mmCIF file of C-alpha atoms and ligand atoms in Angstrom:
data_model
loop_
_atom_site.group_PDB
_atom_site.id
_atom_site.type_symbol
_atom_site.label_atom_id
_atom_site.label_comp_id
_atom_site.label_asym_id
_atom_site.label_seq_id
_atom_site.Cartn_x
_atom_site.Cartn_y
_atom_site.Cartn_z
ATOM 1 C CA MET Q 8 -0.003 0.003 -0.003
ATOM 2 C CA SER Q 9 2.586 2.525 -1.111
ATOM 3 C CA ASP Q 10 1.290 6.050 -0.700
ATOM 4 C CA ALA Q 11 2.191 8.230 -3.691
ATOM 5 C CA ARG Q 12 2.521 11.279 -1.449
ATOM 6 C CA SER Q 13 4.740 9.729 1.204
ATOM 7 C CA PRO Q 14 8.415 10.663 1.192
ATOM 8 C CA ALA Q 15 10.905 8.426 -0.586
ATOM 9 C CA LEU Q 16 12.662 7.501 2.610
ATOM 10 C CA GLN Q 17 12.056 8.341 6.262
ATOM 11 C CA THR Q 18 13.557 7.392 9.606
ATOM 12 C CA GLN Q 19 11.735 7.755 12.908
ATOM 13 C CA GLY Q 20 13.649 7.843 16.167
ATOM 14 C CA LEU Q 21 16.442 5.746 14.707
ATOM 15 C CA VAL Q 22 19.082 4.652 17.221
ATOM 16 C CA LYS Q 23 22.161 2.414 16.835
ATOM 17 C CA ARG Q 24 24.424 1.599 19.779
ATOM 18 C CA PHE Q 25 27.692 -0.278 19.612
ATOM 19 C CA GLY Q 26 28.350 -1.110 23.279
ATOM 20 C CA GLY Q 27 28.663 2.294 24.926
ATOM 21 C CA ILE Q 28 28.929 4.218 21.643
ATOM 22 C CA VAL Q 29 25.776 5.845 20.280
ATOM 23 C CA ALA Q 30 26.568 5.886 16.547
ATOM 24 C CA THR Q 31 23.028 6.902 15.558
ATOM 25 C CA ASN Q 32 21.178 9.082 18.086
ATOM 26 C CA ASP Q 33 17.435 9.533 17.568
ATOM 27 C CA VAL Q 34 17.621 10.380 13.868
ATOM 28 C CA ASN Q 35 14.415 11.637 12.231
ATOM 29 C CA LEU Q 36 15.175 12.059 8.569
ATOM 30 C CA THR Q 37 12.849 12.792 5.676
ATOM 31 C CA ILE Q 38 14.140 12.373 2.111
ATOM 32 C CA GLU Q 39 11.604 13.720 -0.395
ATOM 33 C CA ARG Q 40 10.970 11.964 -3.689
ATOM 34 C CA GLY Q 41 13.382 12.967 -6.418
ATOM 35 C CA ALA Q 42 15.602 14.791 -3.882
ATOM 36 C CA ARG Q 43 19.335 15.306 -4.179
ATOM 37 C CA HIS Q 44 19.954 15.006 -0.453
ATOM 38 C CA ALA Q 45 23.454 15.152 0.997
ATOM 39 C CA LEU Q 46 24.462 13.758 4.400
ATOM 40 C CA ILE Q 47 27.545 15.534 5.651
ATOM 41 C CA GLY Q 48 29.412 15.715 8.939
ATOM 42 C CA PRO Q 49 32.860 15.208 10.410
ATOM 43 C CA ASN Q 50 34.553 11.822 10.660
ATOM 44 C CA GLY Q 51 32.844 9.561 13.143
ATOM 45 C CA ALA Q 52 29.536 11.491 12.900
ATOM 46 C CA GLY Q 53 27.654 8.306 12.000
ATOM 47 C CA LYS Q 54 27.153 8.717 8.231
ATOM 48 C CA THR Q 55 28.192 5.223 7.200
ATOM 49 C CA THR Q 56 26.325 3.659 10.109
ATOM 50 C CA LEU Q 57 23.165 5.450 8.925
ATOM 51 C CA VAL Q 58 23.587 4.114 5.365
ATOM 52 C CA ASN Q 59 24.125 0.622 6.811
ATOM 53 C CA LEU Q 60 20.922 0.910 8.823
ATOM 54 C CA LEU Q 61 18.982 2.196 5.807
ATOM 55 C CA THR Q 62 20.195 -0.641 3.561
ATOM 56 C CA GLY Q 63 19.779 -3.362 6.154
ATOM 57 C CA VAL Q 64 23.443 -4.194 6.718
ATOM 58 C CA LEU Q 65 22.894 -3.229 10.365
ATOM 59 C CA THR Q 66 19.818 -3.659 12.592
ATOM 60 C CA PRO Q 67 18.773 -0.593 14.559
ATOM 61 C CA THR Q 68 18.697 -0.653 18.379
ATOM 62 C CA ALA Q 69 15.439 1.366 18.188
ATOM 63 C CA GLY Q 70 13.307 3.284 15.723
ATOM 64 C CA SER Q 71 11.965 2.582 12.257
ATOM 65 C CA ILE Q 72 12.697 3.088 8.556
ATOM 66 C CA LEU Q 73 10.002 3.743 5.942
ATOM 67 C CA LEU Q 74 10.472 3.358 2.192
ATOM 68 C CA GLU Q 75 7.728 5.192 0.310
ATOM 69 C CA GLY Q 76 5.581 4.966 3.419
ATOM 70 C CA GLN Q 77 6.134 1.261 4.043
ATOM 71 C CA ASP Q 78 7.960 0.003 7.101
ATOM 72 C CA ILE Q 79 11.137 -1.818 5.985
ATOM 73 C CA THR Q 80 12.904 -1.817 9.354
ATOM 74 C CA ARG Q 81 12.893 -5.571 9.557
ATOM 75 C CA LEU Q 82 13.394 -6.436 5.891
ATOM 76 C CA PRO Q 83 16.702 -8.100 4.974
ATOM 77 C CA ALA Q 84 19.045 -6.159 2.695
ATOM 78 C CA HIS Q 85 18.197 -8.041 -0.540
ATOM 79 C CA ARG Q 86 14.456 -7.483 -0.059
ATOM 80 C CA ARG Q 87 15.075 -3.716 0.334
ATOM 81 C CA ALA Q 88 17.087 -3.786 -2.887
ATOM 82 C CA GLY Q 89 14.187 -5.641 -4.494
ATOM 83 C CA ARG Q 90 11.949 -2.699 -3.539
ATOM 84 C CA GLY Q 91 14.318 -0.273 -5.227
ATOM 85 C CA LEU Q 92 16.521 0.897 -2.344
ATOM 86 C CA MET Q 93 20.109 0.487 -3.585
ATOM 87 C CA ARG Q 94 23.579 1.588 -2.728
ATOM 88 C CA THR Q 95 26.641 1.655 -4.884
ATOM 89 C CA PHE Q 96 28.262 -1.716 -5.125
ATOM 90 C CA GLN Q 97 31.597 -1.863 -3.384
ATOM 91 C CA ILE Q 98 34.594 -1.995 -5.700
ATOM 92 C CA ASN Q 99 36.178 -5.099 -4.227
ATOM 93 C CA GLN Q 100 32.914 -6.942 -4.870
ATOM 94 C CA LEU Q 101 33.070 -6.321 -8.621
ATOM 95 C CA PHE Q 102 34.326 -9.344 -10.584
ATOM 96 C CA GLY Q 103 37.801 -8.350 -11.731
ATOM 97 C CA THR Q 104 37.925 -10.966 -14.496
ATOM 98 C CA LEU Q 105 34.635 -9.837 -16.062
ATOM 99 C CA THR Q 106 34.312 -6.930 -18.467
ATOM 100 C CA PRO Q 107 31.926 -4.051 -17.729
ATOM 101 C CA LEU Q 108 29.662 -5.352 -20.469
ATOM 102 C CA GLU Q 109 29.519 -8.834 -18.876
ATOM 103 C CA THR Q 110 29.014 -7.381 -15.397
ATOM 104 C CA ILE Q 111 26.063 -5.164 -16.356
ATOM 105 C CA SER Q 112 24.498 -7.932 -18.502
ATOM 106 C CA LEU Q 113 24.579 -10.169 -15.430
ATOM 107 C CA VAL Q 114 22.905 -7.527 -13.255
ATOM 108 C CA ILE Q 115 20.175 -7.055 -15.856
ATOM 109 C CA ALA Q 116 19.589 -10.818 -16.058
ATOM 110 C CA GLN Q 117 19.317 -10.893 -12.269
ATOM 111 C CA ARG Q 118 16.841 -8.008 -12.290
ATOM 112 C CA GLU Q 119 14.733 -9.755 -14.902
ATOM 113 C CA SER Q 120 14.631 -13.027 -12.971
ATOM 114 C CA ASP Q 121 13.557 -11.106 -9.852
ATOM 115 C CA GLY Q 122 10.802 -9.475 -11.856
ATOM 116 C CA ALA Q 123 9.380 -12.917 -12.717
ATOM 117 C CA ARG Q 124 8.633 -12.040 -16.317
ATOM 118 C CA TRP Q 125 6.560 -14.849 -17.794
ATOM 119 C CA TRP Q 126 7.715 -14.146 -21.314
ATOM 120 C CA ARG Q 127 11.197 -13.903 -22.805
ATOM 121 C CA PRO Q 128 12.184 -12.205 -25.999
ATOM 122 C CA LEU Q 129 13.627 -14.597 -28.602
ATOM 123 C CA ASP Q 130 17.132 -13.389 -27.985
ATOM 124 C CA ALA Q 131 17.185 -12.120 -24.425
ATOM 125 C CA SER Q 132 20.976 -12.047 -24.142
ATOM 126 C CA ALA Q 133 21.356 -9.732 -27.181
ATOM 127 C CA GLU Q 134 18.713 -7.441 -25.714
ATOM 128 C CA ARG Q 135 20.556 -7.384 -22.381
ATOM 129 C CA ARG Q 136 23.851 -6.621 -24.108
ATOM 130 C CA ASP Q 137 22.254 -3.687 -25.912
ATOM 131 C CA GLU Q 138 20.801 -2.273 -22.694
ATOM 132 C CA ALA Q 139 24.114 -2.826 -20.898
ATOM 133 C CA ALA Q 140 26.115 -1.132 -23.666
ATOM 134 C CA ALA Q 141 23.752 1.868 -23.729
ATOM 135 C CA LEU Q 142 24.008 2.313 -19.949
ATOM 136 C CA LEU Q 143 27.800 2.008 -19.977
ATOM 137 C CA GLU Q 144 28.005 4.520 -22.833
ATOM 138 C CA ARG Q 145 26.051 7.041 -20.721
ATOM 139 C CA LEU Q 146 28.423 6.468 -17.799
ATOM 140 C CA HIS Q 147 31.616 7.234 -19.716
ATOM 141 C CA LEU Q 148 32.479 3.542 -19.927
ATOM 142 C CA GLY Q 149 31.847 3.131 -23.628
ATOM 143 C CA ASP Q 150 35.544 2.966 -24.426
ATOM 144 C CA VAL Q 151 36.238 0.138 -21.946
ATOM 145 C CA LEU Q 152 33.202 -2.137 -22.500
ATOM 146 C CA GLN Q 153 35.338 -5.165 -23.309
ATOM 147 C CA ARG Q 154 38.296 -4.592 -20.962
ATOM 148 C CA GLU Q 155 38.826 -6.643 -17.829
ATOM 149 C CA THR Q 156 37.482 -4.729 -14.820
ATOM 150 C CA ALA Q 157 40.644 -5.461 -12.829
ATOM 151 C CA VAL Q 158 42.828 -3.408 -15.209
ATOM 152 C CA LEU Q 159 40.547 -0.367 -15.365
ATOM 153 C CA PRO Q 160 41.660 2.954 -13.791
ATOM 154 C CA TYR Q 161 40.168 3.543 -10.343
ATOM 155 C CA GLY Q 162 37.773 6.274 -11.517
ATOM 156 C CA LYS Q 163 36.375 3.942 -14.177
ATOM 157 C CA ARG Q 164 35.770 1.204 -11.601
ATOM 158 C CA ARG Q 165 33.881 3.678 -9.424
ATOM 159 C CA LEU Q 166 31.771 4.582 -12.444
ATOM 160 C CA LEU Q 167 31.098 0.884 -12.905
ATOM 161 C CA GLU Q 168 29.842 0.665 -9.299
ATOM 162 C CA ILE Q 169 27.294 3.359 -10.125
ATOM 163 C CA ALA Q 170 26.391 1.536 -13.362
ATOM 164 C CA VAL Q 171 25.750 -1.666 -11.402
ATOM 165 C CA ALA Q 172 23.380 0.169 -9.068
ATOM 166 C CA LEU Q 173 21.558 1.891 -11.970
ATOM 167 C CA ALA Q 174 21.177 -1.400 -13.886
ATOM 168 C CA GLY Q 175 19.065 -2.596 -10.944
ATOM 169 C CA ARG Q 176 16.639 0.305 -11.683
ATOM 170 C CA PRO Q 177 16.750 1.968 -8.218
ATOM 171 C CA ARG Q 178 13.999 4.202 -6.873
ATOM 172 C CA VAL Q 179 16.317 5.444 -4.109
ATOM 173 C CA LEU Q 180 20.083 5.413 -4.623
ATOM 174 C CA LEU Q 181 22.536 5.784 -1.759
ATOM 175 C CA LEU Q 182 26.036 6.918 -2.720
ATOM 176 C CA ASP Q 183 28.684 6.635 0.024
ATOM 177 C CA GLU Q 184 31.648 8.828 -1.010
ATOM 178 C CA PRO Q 185 31.612 8.190 -4.775
ATOM 179 C CA VAL Q 186 34.725 10.258 -5.440
ATOM 180 C CA ALA Q 187 36.768 9.142 -2.409
ATOM 181 C CA GLY Q 188 40.199 8.032 -3.584
ATOM 182 C CA VAL Q 189 39.605 9.073 -7.177
ATOM 183 C CA PRO Q 190 42.497 11.132 -8.623
ATOM 184 C CA ALA Q 191 41.489 14.714 -9.511
ATOM 185 C CA GLY Q 192 42.007 14.012 -13.227
ATOM 186 C CA GLU Q 193 39.416 11.223 -13.162
ATOM 187 C CA SER Q 194 36.734 12.807 -10.962
ATOM 188 C CA ARG Q 195 35.195 14.983 -13.703
ATOM 189 C CA GLU Q 196 33.455 11.994 -15.310
ATOM 190 C CA ILE Q 197 31.950 10.991 -11.957
ATOM 191 C CA LEU Q 198 30.648 14.520 -11.360
ATOM 192 C CA ASP Q 199 29.081 14.535 -14.836
ATOM 193 C CA THR Q 200 27.506 11.141 -14.155
ATOM 194 C CA LEU Q 201 26.015 12.282 -10.869
ATOM 195 C CA ALA Q 202 24.602 15.426 -12.535
ATOM 196 C CA ALA Q 203 22.990 13.254 -15.236
ATOM 197 C CA LEU Q 204 21.330 10.691 -12.915
ATOM 198 C CA PRO Q 205 17.649 10.131 -13.833
ATOM 199 C CA ALA Q 206 15.520 12.873 -12.236
ATOM 200 C CA ASP Q 207 12.954 10.396 -10.876
ATOM 201 C CA VAL Q 208 15.595 8.507 -8.871
ATOM 202 C CA THR Q 209 15.912 9.872 -5.325
ATOM 203 C CA VAL Q 210 19.620 10.263 -4.454
ATOM 204 C CA VAL Q 211 21.236 10.340 -0.997
ATOM 205 C CA LEU Q 212 24.861 11.404 -1.203
ATOM 206 C CA ILE Q 213 27.506 11.065 1.501
ATOM 207 C CA GLU Q 214 30.625 12.925 0.501
ATOM 208 C CA HIS Q 215 33.568 14.766 2.021
ATOM 209 C CA ASP Q 216 34.297 16.808 -1.084
ATOM 210 C CA MET Q 217 32.350 19.995 -0.303
ATOM 211 C CA ASP Q 218 32.653 21.340 -3.849
ATOM 212 C CA LEU Q 219 30.817 18.270 -5.107
ATOM 213 C CA VAL Q 220 28.280 18.359 -2.268
ATOM 214 C CA PHE Q 221 27.338 21.977 -2.856
ATOM 215 C CA ARG Q 222 27.156 21.543 -6.615
ATOM 216 C CA PHE Q 223 24.952 18.447 -6.342
ATOM 217 C CA ALA Q 224 22.654 18.746 -3.325
ATOM 218 C CA THR Q 225 19.284 20.483 -3.110
ATOM 219 C CA ARG Q 226 18.928 19.575 0.573
ATOM 220 C CA MET Q 227 21.473 18.780 3.301
ATOM 221 C CA SER Q 228 21.508 17.170 6.722
ATOM 222 C CA VAL Q 229 24.539 17.739 8.909
ATOM 223 C CA LEU Q 230 25.258 14.878 11.310
ATOM 224 C CA VAL Q 231 27.280 15.380 14.447
ATOM 225 C CA ASN Q 232 27.813 12.718 17.139
ATOM 226 C CA GLY Q 233 25.187 10.471 15.564
ATOM 227 C CA ALA Q 234 22.425 13.105 15.560
ATOM 228 C CA VAL Q 235 21.063 15.515 12.943
ATOM 229 C CA PHE Q 236 22.709 18.818 13.914
ATOM 230 C CA VAL Q 237 21.193 21.059 11.210
ATOM 231 C CA GLU Q 238 19.133 20.462 8.093
ATOM 232 C CA GLY Q 239 18.285 22.791 5.253
ATOM 233 C CA GLU Q 240 18.948 24.118 1.795
ATOM 234 C CA PRO Q 241 22.604 24.385 0.688
ATOM 235 C CA ASP Q 242 22.649 28.209 0.871
ATOM 236 C CA ALA Q 243 21.458 28.235 4.460
ATOM 237 C CA ILE Q 244 23.878 25.465 5.447
ATOM 238 C CA ALA Q 245 26.785 27.371 3.862
ATOM 239 C CA ARG Q 246 25.907 30.492 5.896
ATOM 240 C CA ASP Q 247 25.348 28.611 9.177
ATOM 241 C CA THR Q 248 28.151 29.528 11.549
ATOM 242 C CA ARG Q 249 27.463 26.486 13.749
ATOM 243 C CA VAL Q 250 28.147 24.228 10.763
ATOM 244 C CA ARG Q 251 31.292 26.206 10.033
ATOM 245 C CA ASP Q 252 32.470 25.619 13.602
ATOM 246 C CA VAL Q 253 31.875 21.864 13.371
ATOM 247 C CA TYR Q 254 33.960 21.717 10.196
ATOM 248 C CA LEU Q 255 36.674 24.137 11.294
ATOM 249 C CA GLY Q 256 39.957 22.745 10.084
ATOM 250 C CA GLN Q 257 38.255 19.888 8.294
ATOM 251 C CA ALA Q 258 36.654 21.255 5.144
ATOM 252 C CA HIS Q 259 35.840 24.584 3.582
ATOM 253 C CA VAL Q 260 32.111 24.806 4.141
HETATM 254 N N1 LIG V 320 30.952 -1.893 13.926
HETATM 255 C C1 LIG V 320 31.233 -0.938 14.832
HETATM 256 N N2 LIG V 320 31.549 -1.271 16.118
HETATM 257 C C2 LIG V 320 31.804 -0.316 17.026
HETATM 258 N N3 LIG V 320 31.753 1.011 16.768
HETATM 259 C C3 LIG V 320 31.460 1.410 15.532
HETATM 260 C C4 LIG V 320 31.178 0.461 14.492
HETATM 261 N N4 LIG V 320 30.900 1.156 13.332
HETATM 262 C C5 LIG V 320 30.999 2.461 13.662
HETATM 263 N N5 LIG V 320 31.348 2.620 14.968
HETATM 264 C C6 LIG V 320 31.500 3.900 15.679
HETATM 265 O O1 LIG V 320 30.336 4.663 15.435
HETATM 266 C C7 LIG V 320 30.661 6.038 15.203
HETATM 267 C C8 LIG V 320 30.168 6.463 13.824
HETATM 268 O O2 LIG V 320 30.991 5.845 12.825
HETATM 269 P P1 LIG V 320 30.677 5.973 11.259
HETATM 270 O O3 LIG V 320 29.239 5.693 11.013
HETATM 271 O O4 LIG V 320 31.675 5.149 10.528
HETATM 272 O O5 LIG V 320 30.958 7.536 11.013
HETATM 273 P P2 LIG V 320 31.263 8.347 9.646
HETATM 274 O O6 LIG V 320 30.902 7.455 8.479
HETATM 275 O O7 LIG V 320 30.431 9.566 9.731
HETATM 276 O O8 LIG V 320 32.726 8.659 9.679
HETATM 277 C C9 LIG V 320 32.154 6.122 15.407
HETATM 278 O O9 LIG V 320 32.396 6.501 16.748
HETATM 279 C C10 LIG V 320 32.648 4.744 15.143
HETATM 280 O O10 LIG V 320 33.828 4.472 15.823
HETATM 281 MG MG1 LIG V 321 32.028 6.903 6.758
#
């Protein structure tokens, strides 16, 4: 019973404790449909823990998570992905011996089997290859379709992570530091890709690179010590002296 007016993603009183550490402290977050929502905050603020709670890698100590109005708090990670909540695939989980074309074709085949289509086109594999090639072309991977993933430059492998997530046709996409570790010369293609993500996909971005965050986000939540410290539009966040204090010496907010 998904409600068309409910937010894409919502947390209510979300708490995660690790022993004595409160990594997530009563987080009430609302991510609107189609948003470009950034989660920022200093190291140790609880950003990755929050993504792990949202995707089902971790179980919350208390609170709930709603995807398009439906409670998913107790759904295992793969069932959340099946409902369209996806995060970028981690690089070391990509198959190094496969090419990008083979990797994306596999993801599409997986998506189709999940969808329980009762019919198959005569040549499903050719159709998948065409879809995979078109997606890879859009993600600046057209020139390396047939190269082994293991030999690709780091920036290209990070683009492939995003391609894997997009091939699953996400409704909500969580990106945890997509340009971390990418050399400056290779980050341009990732920025272009993020700017060109489908408008109907809701995107939650965690990123340290403030230039990227401020160029991309339409809404921001600042986490500090596991809690939402401030939330608002990028302009207001940039002017907020409390946010500046939190980041002093860390980033140029
Ligand atoms: N598995 C874990 N066990 C114990 N403490 C953890 C674990 N994961 C994260 N923490 C702690 O929770 C806090 C938030 O960490 P994290 O979510 O990684 O922050 P961020 O991604 O914002 O840097 C930190 O104090 C960190 O040490
Ligand atoms: Mg982190």
